[in-house]
Amino acid sequence: MPKTAIYPGSFDPVTNGHLDVLKRGLKIFDKIIIAVGEHPSKKTLFSVEERIEMLKEATKGMKNVEIEHFSGLLIDYVKKKGAVVVLRGLRAVSDFEYELQYALMNRKLDDSIETVFIMTRGMYCYLSASIVKDAASLGAKLDGMVPKMVEKRLREKFRV
Ligand code: ADP
């Protein structure tokens, strides 16, 4: 049975930290579906379509990666896709509490689905989509933080 993992997130926008987790996840799983979510309470800078476009560009040439939009309950989506694993990245301790809560909630909803965490590389430990947006809005250079085309999109958004 091929092992498929669902990698859910906002990816607003995709960063090199996200991509690092994806690449390392591909060494463990046969296929990874990046599920671009919409939180009713979370306002995003980029639309779902824009976020998917950037992810498609950033993963061009990578095998066994799919990108989809999802809404609703994650666990239902995971089952619909025939996957058994939810993949998430972990940075500092600050991620842990939220991720633990999220993983335990999903386990309560369906005990057969596991959440697997991949620890970030030290160099991406500080990196988040939010900090990238803040820095971009002030005209900072984003070398090594996001793919070049994402940096370009951010500049266009903020007109900097
Ligand atoms: P969400 O809104 O669901 O937290 P994000 O797009 O912010 O979605 O993140 C998606 C996943 O990628 C999360 O598991 C997050 O912890 C992980 N992630 C984000 N940035 C990094 C990074 N720099 N290194 C490793 N994992 C990361």
mmCIF file of C-alpha atoms and ligand atoms in Angstrom:
data_model
loop_
_atom_site.group_PDB
_atom_site.id
_atom_site.type_symbol
_atom_site.label_atom_id
_atom_site.label_comp_id
_atom_site.label_asym_id
_atom_site.label_seq_id
_atom_site.Cartn_x
_atom_site.Cartn_y
_atom_site.Cartn_z
ATOM 1 C CA MET A 1 0.000 0.000 0.000
ATOM 2 C CA PRO A 2 1.575 3.354 -0.982
ATOM 3 C CA LYS A 3 1.793 5.681 1.996
ATOM 4 C CA THR A 4 0.241 9.078 1.409
ATOM 5 C CA ALA A 5 0.643 11.970 3.823
ATOM 6 C CA ILE A 6 -1.433 15.120 3.914
ATOM 7 C CA TYR A 7 0.583 18.272 4.636
ATOM 8 C CA PRO A 8 -1.975 20.881 5.667
ATOM 9 C CA GLY A 9 -1.380 24.559 6.240
ATOM 10 C CA SER A 10 -2.090 28.100 5.170
ATOM 11 C CA PHE A 11 1.116 28.535 3.148
ATOM 12 C CA ASP A 12 0.516 32.291 3.052
ATOM 13 C CA PRO A 13 2.994 32.312 1.300
ATOM 14 C CA VAL A 14 5.131 29.174 0.994
ATOM 15 C CA THR A 15 8.573 29.590 2.610
ATOM 16 C CA ASN A 16 11.820 27.637 2.341
ATOM 17 C CA GLY A 17 10.987 26.207 5.785
ATOM 18 C CA HIS A 18 7.779 24.670 4.401
ATOM 19 C CA LEU A 19 9.695 23.306 1.402
ATOM 20 C CA ASP A 20 12.391 21.774 3.587
ATOM 21 C CA VAL A 21 9.778 19.819 5.563
ATOM 22 C CA LEU A 22 8.187 18.721 2.285
ATOM 23 C CA LYS A 23 11.473 17.486 0.793
ATOM 24 C CA ARG A 24 12.354 15.520 3.888
ATOM 25 C CA GLY A 25 8.824 14.154 4.091
ATOM 26 C CA LEU A 26 9.208 12.795 0.566
ATOM 27 C CA LYS A 27 11.996 10.530 1.811
ATOM 28 C CA ILE A 28 9.504 8.884 4.167
ATOM 29 C CA PHE A 29 6.213 8.919 2.241
ATOM 30 C CA ASP A 30 5.354 7.745 -1.270
ATOM 31 C CA LYS A 31 3.168 10.750 -1.923
ATOM 32 C CA ILE A 32 2.468 14.052 -0.180
ATOM 33 C CA ILE A 33 -0.646 16.085 -0.795
ATOM 34 C CA ILE A 34 -0.225 19.703 0.244
ATOM 35 C CA ALA A 35 -3.644 20.772 1.482
ATOM 36 C CA VAL A 36 -4.038 24.530 1.344
ATOM 37 C CA GLY A 37 -6.567 25.439 3.966
ATOM 38 C CA GLU A 38 -8.955 28.240 4.596
ATOM 39 C CA HIS A 39 -9.581 29.190 8.199
ATOM 40 C CA PRO A 40 -12.784 31.210 8.518
ATOM 41 C CA SER A 41 -11.115 33.197 11.316
ATOM 42 C CA LYS A 42 -7.725 33.655 9.664
ATOM 43 C CA LYS A 43 -7.301 36.488 7.196
ATOM 44 C CA THR A 44 -4.675 35.710 4.580
ATOM 45 C CA LEU A 45 -2.603 38.056 2.436
ATOM 46 C CA PHE A 46 -2.860 35.825 -0.632
ATOM 47 C CA SER A 47 -6.015 34.141 -1.934
ATOM 48 C CA VAL A 48 -6.202 30.334 -2.019
ATOM 49 C CA GLU A 49 -5.633 30.463 -5.788
ATOM 50 C CA GLU A 50 -2.510 32.598 -5.384
ATOM 51 C CA ARG A 51 -1.152 30.377 -2.612
ATOM 52 C CA ILE A 52 -1.704 27.261 -4.745
ATOM 53 C CA GLU A 53 -0.056 28.930 -7.766
ATOM 54 C CA MET A 54 3.052 29.771 -5.734
ATOM 55 C CA LEU A 55 3.223 26.242 -4.290
ATOM 56 C CA LYS A 56 2.894 24.733 -7.778
ATOM 57 C CA GLU A 57 5.725 26.899 -9.032
ATOM 58 C CA ALA A 58 7.909 26.122 -5.998
ATOM 59 C CA THR A 59 7.402 22.356 -6.343
ATOM 60 C CA LYS A 60 7.720 22.206 -10.125
ATOM 61 C CA GLY A 61 9.707 19.115 -11.105
ATOM 62 C CA MET A 62 9.187 17.416 -7.727
ATOM 63 C CA LYS A 63 7.717 13.965 -8.050
ATOM 64 C CA ASN A 64 4.927 12.592 -5.867
ATOM 65 C CA VAL A 65 3.619 15.977 -4.753
ATOM 66 C CA GLU A 66 0.066 17.176 -5.267
ATOM 67 C CA ILE A 67 -1.438 20.492 -4.231
ATOM 68 C CA GLU A 68 -5.084 20.941 -3.435
ATOM 69 C CA HIS A 69 -7.417 23.340 -1.754
ATOM 70 C CA PHE A 70 -9.290 22.005 1.231
ATOM 71 C CA SER A 71 -11.911 23.301 3.596
ATOM 72 C CA GLY A 72 -13.856 21.653 6.373
ATOM 73 C CA LEU A 73 -12.644 19.057 8.804
ATOM 74 C CA LEU A 74 -9.071 17.919 8.104
ATOM 75 C CA ILE A 75 -9.706 14.364 9.263
ATOM 76 C CA ASP A 76 -12.550 13.942 6.723
ATOM 77 C CA TYR A 77 -10.297 15.190 3.971
ATOM 78 C CA VAL A 78 -7.490 12.797 5.019
ATOM 79 C CA LYS A 79 -9.885 9.846 4.848
ATOM 80 C CA LYS A 80 -11.337 10.964 1.523
ATOM 81 C CA LYS A 81 -7.826 10.967 0.075
ATOM 82 C CA GLY A 82 -7.062 7.478 1.419
ATOM 83 C CA ALA A 83 -4.186 8.871 3.487
ATOM 84 C CA VAL A 84 -3.186 7.723 6.965
ATOM 85 C CA VAL A 85 -0.796 10.440 8.045
ATOM 86 C CA VAL A 86 -0.947 14.182 8.679
ATOM 87 C CA LEU A 87 2.469 15.795 8.217
ATOM 88 C CA ARG A 88 3.416 18.940 10.131
ATOM 89 C CA GLY A 89 6.634 20.827 10.745
ATOM 90 C CA LEU A 90 7.929 21.772 14.191
ATOM 91 C CA ARG A 91 10.059 24.783 14.973
ATOM 92 C CA ALA A 92 10.500 26.143 18.468
ATOM 93 C CA VAL A 93 8.790 25.084 21.698
ATOM 94 C CA SER A 94 6.178 27.710 20.878
ATOM 95 C CA ASP A 95 4.818 25.464 18.097
ATOM 96 C CA PHE A 96 4.548 22.475 20.389
ATOM 97 C CA GLU A 97 1.493 23.303 22.457
ATOM 98 C CA TYR A 98 -0.660 24.227 19.489
ATOM 99 C CA GLU A 99 0.519 21.227 17.476
ATOM 100 C CA LEU A 100 -0.042 18.838 20.370
ATOM 101 C CA GLN A 101 -3.578 20.129 20.860
ATOM 102 C CA TYR A 102 -4.309 19.853 17.149
ATOM 103 C CA ALA A 103 -2.837 16.333 16.897
ATOM 104 C CA LEU A 104 -4.725 15.109 19.972
ATOM 105 C CA MET A 105 -7.985 16.567 18.706
ATOM 106 C CA ASN A 106 -7.534 14.802 15.383
ATOM 107 C CA ARG A 107 -6.691 11.536 17.166
ATOM 108 C CA LYS A 108 -9.844 11.873 19.244
ATOM 109 C CA LEU A 109 -11.833 12.284 16.040
ATOM 110 C CA ASP A 110 -10.135 9.347 14.331
ATOM 111 C CA ASP A 111 -7.700 7.068 16.101
ATOM 112 C CA SER A 112 -6.435 5.494 12.873
ATOM 113 C CA ILE A 113 -4.785 8.675 11.599
ATOM 114 C CA GLU A 114 -1.349 9.632 12.903
ATOM 115 C CA THR A 115 0.265 13.058 12.938
ATOM 116 C CA VAL A 116 3.962 12.943 12.058
ATOM 117 C CA PHE A 117 6.248 15.891 12.812
ATOM 118 C CA ILE A 118 9.422 16.791 11.033
ATOM 119 C CA MET A 119 11.761 19.007 12.996
ATOM 120 C CA THR A 120 12.883 22.098 11.172
ATOM 121 C CA ARG A 121 16.442 22.687 10.087
ATOM 122 C CA GLY A 122 18.218 25.117 12.474
ATOM 123 C CA MET A 123 18.510 27.740 9.757
ATOM 124 C CA TYR A 124 14.699 27.870 9.343
ATOM 125 C CA CYS A 125 13.908 27.814 13.036
ATOM 126 C CA TYR A 126 13.019 31.522 13.102
ATOM 127 C CA LEU A 127 11.237 31.475 9.752
ATOM 128 C CA SER A 128 7.468 31.834 9.482
ATOM 129 C CA ALA A 129 5.135 33.098 6.785
ATOM 130 C CA SER A 130 4.114 35.900 9.182
ATOM 131 C CA ILE A 131 7.629 37.200 9.774
ATOM 132 C CA VAL A 132 8.329 37.021 6.058
ATOM 133 C CA LYS A 133 5.219 39.144 5.367
ATOM 134 C CA ASP A 134 6.195 41.684 8.030
ATOM 135 C CA ALA A 135 9.727 41.967 6.674
ATOM 136 C CA ALA A 136 8.493 42.195 3.075
ATOM 137 C CA SER A 137 6.030 44.946 3.915
ATOM 138 C CA LEU A 138 8.985 47.029 5.118
ATOM 139 C CA GLY A 139 11.028 46.330 2.002
ATOM 140 C CA ALA A 140 13.500 43.816 3.528
ATOM 141 C CA LYS A 141 15.413 41.402 1.313
ATOM 142 C CA LEU A 142 14.217 37.834 1.671
ATOM 143 C CA ASP A 143 17.237 35.935 0.327
ATOM 144 C CA GLY A 144 17.203 32.298 1.405
ATOM 145 C CA MET A 145 13.820 32.641 3.123
ATOM 146 C CA VAL A 146 11.398 32.198 0.244
ATOM 147 C CA PRO A 147 11.712 31.215 -3.423
ATOM 148 C CA LYS A 148 12.547 34.174 -5.693
ATOM 149 C CA MET A 149 9.100 34.247 -7.319
ATOM 150 C CA VAL A 150 7.441 34.418 -3.892
ATOM 151 C CA GLU A 151 9.636 37.395 -3.023
ATOM 152 C CA LYS A 152 8.526 39.035 -6.272
ATOM 153 C CA ARG A 153 4.846 38.384 -5.467
ATOM 154 C CA LEU A 154 5.316 39.875 -1.994
ATOM 155 C CA ARG A 155 6.910 43.001 -3.450
ATOM 156 C CA GLU A 156 3.989 43.363 -5.854
ATOM 157 C CA LYS A 157 1.479 42.996 -2.999
ATOM 158 C CA PHE A 158 3.191 45.555 -0.827
ATOM 159 C CA ARG A 159 4.382 47.721 -3.730
ATOM 160 C CA VAL A 160 7.883 47.946 -2.230
HETATM 161 P P1 ADP B 1 -0.938 26.838 9.782
HETATM 162 O O1 ADP B 1 -1.699 28.098 9.513
HETATM 163 O O2 ADP B 1 -1.803 25.610 9.703
HETATM 164 O O3 ADP B 1 -0.059 26.861 10.994
HETATM 165 P P2 ADP B 1 1.406 27.271 8.136
HETATM 166 O O4 ADP B 1 1.369 27.522 6.665
HETATM 167 O O5 ADP B 1 1.818 28.404 8.981
HETATM 168 O O6 ADP B 1 0.002 26.689 8.500
HETATM 169 O O7 ADP B 1 2.383 26.050 8.414
HETATM 170 C C1 ADP B 1 2.179 24.777 7.867
HETATM 171 C C2 ADP B 1 3.117 23.790 8.542
HETATM 172 O O8 ADP B 1 4.475 24.112 8.233
HETATM 173 C C3 ADP B 1 3.022 23.812 10.062
HETATM 174 O O9 ADP B 1 3.165 22.499 10.545
HETATM 175 C C4 ADP B 1 4.188 24.655 10.491
HETATM 176 O O10 ADP B 1 4.638 24.324 11.789
HETATM 177 C C5 ADP B 1 5.212 24.261 9.436
HETATM 178 N N1 ADP B 1 6.239 25.277 9.256
HETATM 179 C C6 ADP B 1 6.069 26.579 8.994
HETATM 180 N N2 ADP B 1 7.255 27.224 8.910
HETATM 181 C C7 ADP B 1 8.212 26.276 9.126
HETATM 182 C C8 ADP B 1 9.639 26.284 9.210
HETATM 183 N N3 ADP B 1 10.332 27.396 9.082
HETATM 184 N N4 ADP B 1 10.269 25.112 9.449
HETATM 185 C C9 ADP B 1 9.546 23.988 9.613
HETATM 186 N N5 ADP B 1 8.217 23.901 9.578
HETATM 187 C C10 ADP B 1 7.550 25.031 9.342
#
